[in-house]
Amino acid sequence: MIWIGGQLVSEGPGGVYGERMIGGYRHWSPKRSKLSALYYLGRGVELEKHHRVLYLGAANGTTVSHVADYVEVVYAVEPAPRPMQDLLVVAQKRRNIIPLMADARTPSQYLPLVEKVDIIYQDVAQPDQVKILLTNAGFLAPDGVMVFMLKPRSVDVTRSPADVAATVEEGLSSGGIHTDGCIWLSPYYPDHAALICTPE
Ligand code: SAM
């Protein structure tokens, strides 16, 4: 990852969401992206030029654009029409973002278009987040890794985030996915956690 003066940056065309430029690089703010927050907490997965990424929950392409600055290709899945419009604008300025208007619950919608990937990144904020991740695990190449952004309140607002996280970890384990535990994204995203997952 590229750091300039303690700030995470990426190298690519700016002006995606009004991000600041630092020495010609795009500032990747931990306040605008949970993945950036994970790097600021010292726990992100190193992105490399040869990496292929399946990104579930692309939204309007804020984080996708930074990931695309680092890797070979990003398959960006987003079902909602409004953010997809913005994502298409972002993708027009980059050759390595493949926007897929699809529901990650139904990977058969994009199965013919997506190859095996080195990283699955998921940030969908849905009640069935674990199931969605498990449903997509088949896209992972051997030695691949999944970065799972968990929003406990989307799973169950009546239980504490820590309690939900424990259930999520059990669910992943029963689905054959290993994780070293939750990385809470405070102070950037209180009550959000990241889990770095690998197939067992
Ligand atoms: N990852 C984005 C970023 O950092 O720029 C923010 C993602 S936002 C928290 C969650 C996104 O997941 C929304 O755009 C939503 O439409 C999308 N989403 C919700 N359900 C989904 C599903 N079943 N499959 C794929 N994306 C989904």
Coordinates of C-alpha atoms and ligand atoms in Angstrom, one line a residue:
M1 CA 0.0 0.0 0.0
I2 CA 1.2 3.5 -0.7
W3 CA 1.4 5.9 2.3
I4 CA 2.5 9.6 2.0
G5 CA 3.2 11.4 5.2
G6 CA 1.0 9.0 7.2
Q7 CA -1.9 9.2 4.7
L8 CA -3.1 6.3 2.6
V9 CA -3.2 7.1 -1.1
S10 CA -3.8 5.4 -4.4
E11 CA -2.5 6.2 -7.9
G12 CA -5.3 6.9 -10.4
P13 CA -7.5 9.6 -12.0
G14 CA -8.9 11.8 -9.2
G15 CA -12.2 13.6 -8.9
V16 CA -14.3 10.5 -8.2
Y17 CA -16.0 11.9 -5.0
G18 CA -14.1 15.1 -4.3
E19 CA -11.2 13.3 -2.8
R20 CA -8.1 15.3 -1.9
M21 CA -4.9 14.9 -4.0
I22 CA -1.6 14.5 -2.1
G23 CA 1.6 14.7 -4.3
G24 CA -0.4 13.6 -7.4
Y25 CA -2.0 10.6 -5.5
R26 CA -5.6 10.2 -4.4
H27 CA -6.1 10.4 -0.7
W28 CA -8.0 7.3 0.5
S29 CA -9.7 8.6 3.6
P30 CA -10.6 6.2 6.5
K31 CA -13.7 8.4 7.1
R32 CA -15.0 7.7 3.6
S33 CA -14.2 3.9 3.2
K34 CA -14.3 1.0 5.7
L35 CA -11.5 -0.7 3.8
S36 CA -9.3 2.4 4.2
A37 CA -10.2 2.4 7.9
L38 CA -8.9 -1.2 8.1
Y39 CA -5.6 -0.2 6.6
Y40 CA -5.3 2.7 9.0
L41 CA -5.8 0.2 11.9
G42 CA -2.9 -1.7 10.4
R43 CA -5.0 -4.8 9.5
G44 CA -5.8 -4.6 5.8
V45 CA -4.8 -7.1 3.2
E46 CA -2.0 -5.9 0.9
L47 CA -3.4 -5.2 -2.6
E48 CA -1.1 -6.1 -5.5
K49 CA -1.0 -5.3 -9.2
H50 CA -1.8 -8.9 -10.3
H51 CA -4.8 -9.3 -7.9
R52 CA -8.3 -9.9 -9.2
V53 CA -11.1 -8.8 -6.8
L54 CA -14.7 -9.7 -6.6
Y55 CA -16.4 -6.7 -4.8
L56 CA -19.9 -7.3 -3.4
G57 CA -21.8 -4.1 -2.6
A58 CA -20.0 -1.7 -4.8
A59 CA -22.4 1.2 -4.2
N60 CA -21.3 4.3 -6.1
G61 CA -17.7 3.2 -6.5
T62 CA -15.9 5.2 -3.8
T63 CA -13.9 2.3 -2.4
V64 CA -14.0 0.3 -5.7
S65 CA -12.2 3.2 -7.4
H66 CA -9.3 3.0 -4.9
V67 CA -9.1 -0.8 -5.0
A68 CA -9.0 -0.5 -8.9
D69 CA -6.0 1.8 -8.6
Y70 CA -4.1 -1.0 -7.0
V71 CA -5.1 -4.2 -8.7
E72 CA -5.6 -5.8 -12.1
V73 CA -9.3 -6.1 -12.2
V74 CA -12.4 -5.4 -10.0
Y75 CA -15.7 -7.2 -10.6
A76 CA -18.0 -4.8 -9.0
V77 CA -21.5 -6.2 -8.0
E78 CA -24.3 -3.7 -7.2
P79 CA -28.0 -4.3 -7.5
A80 CA -29.4 -0.8 -6.9
P81 CA -29.9 1.3 -10.0
R82 CA -29.0 4.7 -8.5
P83 CA -25.5 3.9 -7.2
M84 CA -25.0 1.8 -10.3
Q85 CA -25.4 5.0 -12.4
D86 CA -22.5 6.6 -10.4
L87 CA -20.5 3.4 -10.6
L88 CA -20.8 3.4 -14.4
V89 CA -19.3 6.9 -14.5
V90 CA -16.4 5.8 -12.3
A91 CA -15.9 2.7 -14.5
Q92 CA -15.8 4.8 -17.7
K93 CA -12.6 6.4 -16.5
R94 CA -10.9 3.2 -15.6
R95 CA -10.3 0.1 -17.8
N96 CA -10.2 -2.4 -15.0
I97 CA -13.7 -2.1 -13.3
I98 CA -16.3 -4.5 -14.5
P99 CA -19.7 -3.2 -13.2
L100 CA -22.2 -6.0 -12.7
M101 CA -25.8 -5.0 -11.9
A102 CA -26.7 -8.1 -9.9
D103 CA -27.7 -9.4 -6.5
A104 CA -24.9 -11.1 -4.7
R105 CA -27.5 -13.6 -3.3
T106 CA -27.7 -15.0 -6.8
P107 CA -24.1 -15.5 -8.1
S108 CA -25.4 -17.4 -11.1
Q109 CA -26.3 -14.0 -12.5
Y110 CA -22.6 -13.2 -12.9
L111 CA -21.0 -16.7 -12.8
P112 CA -20.2 -16.7 -16.6
L113 CA -18.6 -13.2 -16.3
V114 CA -16.3 -13.6 -13.3
E115 CA -13.1 -15.6 -13.1
K116 CA -11.5 -17.0 -9.9
V117 CA -10.3 -14.1 -7.8
D118 CA -7.6 -13.5 -5.2
I119 CA -9.8 -11.4 -3.0
I120 CA -13.5 -11.3 -2.3
Y121 CA -14.5 -8.0 -0.6
Q122 CA -18.0 -7.8 0.8
D123 CA -19.8 -4.7 2.2
V124 CA -23.5 -5.3 1.7
A125 CA -25.0 -4.4 5.1
Q126 CA -27.8 -7.0 4.8
P127 CA -29.3 -9.3 7.5
D128 CA -28.0 -12.4 5.6
Q129 CA -24.5 -11.1 5.1
V130 CA -22.9 -14.4 6.2
K131 CA -25.0 -16.4 3.8
I132 CA -24.1 -14.0 0.9
L133 CA -20.4 -14.4 1.6
L134 CA -20.7 -18.2 1.8
T135 CA -22.7 -18.2 -1.5
N136 CA -19.8 -16.4 -3.2
A137 CA -16.9 -18.3 -1.7
G138 CA -16.7 -20.5 -4.8
F139 CA -15.2 -17.6 -6.7
L140 CA -12.1 -17.6 -4.5
A141 CA -8.9 -19.0 -6.0
P142 CA -6.7 -21.3 -3.9
D143 CA -4.8 -19.1 -1.4
G144 CA -7.4 -16.4 -1.9
V145 CA -8.8 -14.3 1.0
M146 CA -12.1 -12.7 1.8
V147 CA -12.5 -9.4 3.5
F148 CA -15.9 -9.2 5.1
M149 CA -17.3 -5.9 6.4
L150 CA -19.8 -6.7 9.1
K151 CA -22.5 -4.3 10.1
P152 CA -24.0 -6.1 13.2
R153 CA -27.0 -3.8 13.3
S154 CA -28.1 -4.9 9.9
V155 CA -28.2 -8.4 11.2
D156 CA -30.0 -7.8 14.5
V157 CA -30.6 -4.4 15.9
T158 CA -31.9 -5.8 19.2
R159 CA -28.6 -7.6 20.1
S160 CA -25.3 -6.1 21.0
P161 CA -22.8 -5.8 18.1
A162 CA -20.4 -8.1 20.0
D163 CA -23.1 -10.7 20.4
V164 CA -24.0 -10.6 16.7
A165 CA -20.4 -10.8 15.8
A166 CA -20.0 -14.0 17.8
T167 CA -22.9 -15.5 16.0
V168 CA -21.5 -14.4 12.7
E169 CA -18.2 -16.1 13.5
E170 CA -20.0 -19.3 14.4
G171 CA -21.9 -19.1 11.1
L172 CA -18.7 -18.6 9.1
S173 CA -17.1 -21.5 10.9
S174 CA -20.0 -23.9 10.2
G175 CA -19.8 -22.8 6.6
G176 CA -16.2 -23.9 6.4
I177 CA -14.7 -20.4 6.7
H178 CA -11.8 -19.6 9.1
T179 CA -11.4 -16.2 10.6
D180 CA -9.0 -14.8 13.2
G181 CA -11.8 -12.8 14.8
C182 CA -13.4 -9.4 14.4
I183 CA -11.5 -6.2 13.9
W184 CA -13.6 -3.4 15.2
L185 CA -13.4 -0.3 13.0
S186 CA -13.6 2.3 15.8
P187 CA -13.0 5.1 15.9
Y188 CA -13.7 5.4 12.1
Y189 CA -16.9 3.3 12.0
P190 CA -18.2 2.5 15.5
D191 CA -20.1 -0.8 15.6
H192 CA -18.7 -2.0 12.3
A193 CA -16.2 -4.8 12.1
A194 CA -14.0 -6.4 9.5
L195 CA -13.3 -10.1 9.3
I196 CA -10.4 -11.5 7.3
C197 CA -11.6 -14.9 6.2
T198 CA -10.1 -17.9 4.4
P199 CA -11.6 -21.3 3.5
E200 CA -10.7 -24.0 6.1
Ligands
SAM1 N1 -18.6 -0.6 -0.3 C1 -19.2 0.7 -0.6 C2 -18.0 1.7 -0.4 O1 -17.2 1.5 0.5 O2 -17.9 2.6 -1.2 C3 -20.4 1.0 0.4 C4 -21.4 -0.1 0.3 S1 -22.9 0.2 1.1 C5 -22.6 0.1 2.8 C6 -23.8 -1.3 0.8 C7 -24.1 -1.5 -0.7 O3 -24.5 -2.9 -0.8 C8 -25.3 -0.7 -1.2 O4 -24.9 0.0 -2.3 C9 -26.3 -1.8 -1.5 O5 -27.2 -1.5 -2.6 C10 -25.5 -3.0 -1.8 N2 -26.2 -4.3 -1.6 C11 -27.2 -4.5 -0.8 N3 -27.7 -5.8 -0.9 C12 -26.9 -6.3 -1.9 C13 -26.8 -7.6 -2.5 N4 -27.7 -8.6 -2.2 N5 -25.9 -7.8 -3.4 C14 -25.0 -6.9 -3.8 N6 -25.0 -5.6 -3.2 C15 -25.9 -5.4 -2.3

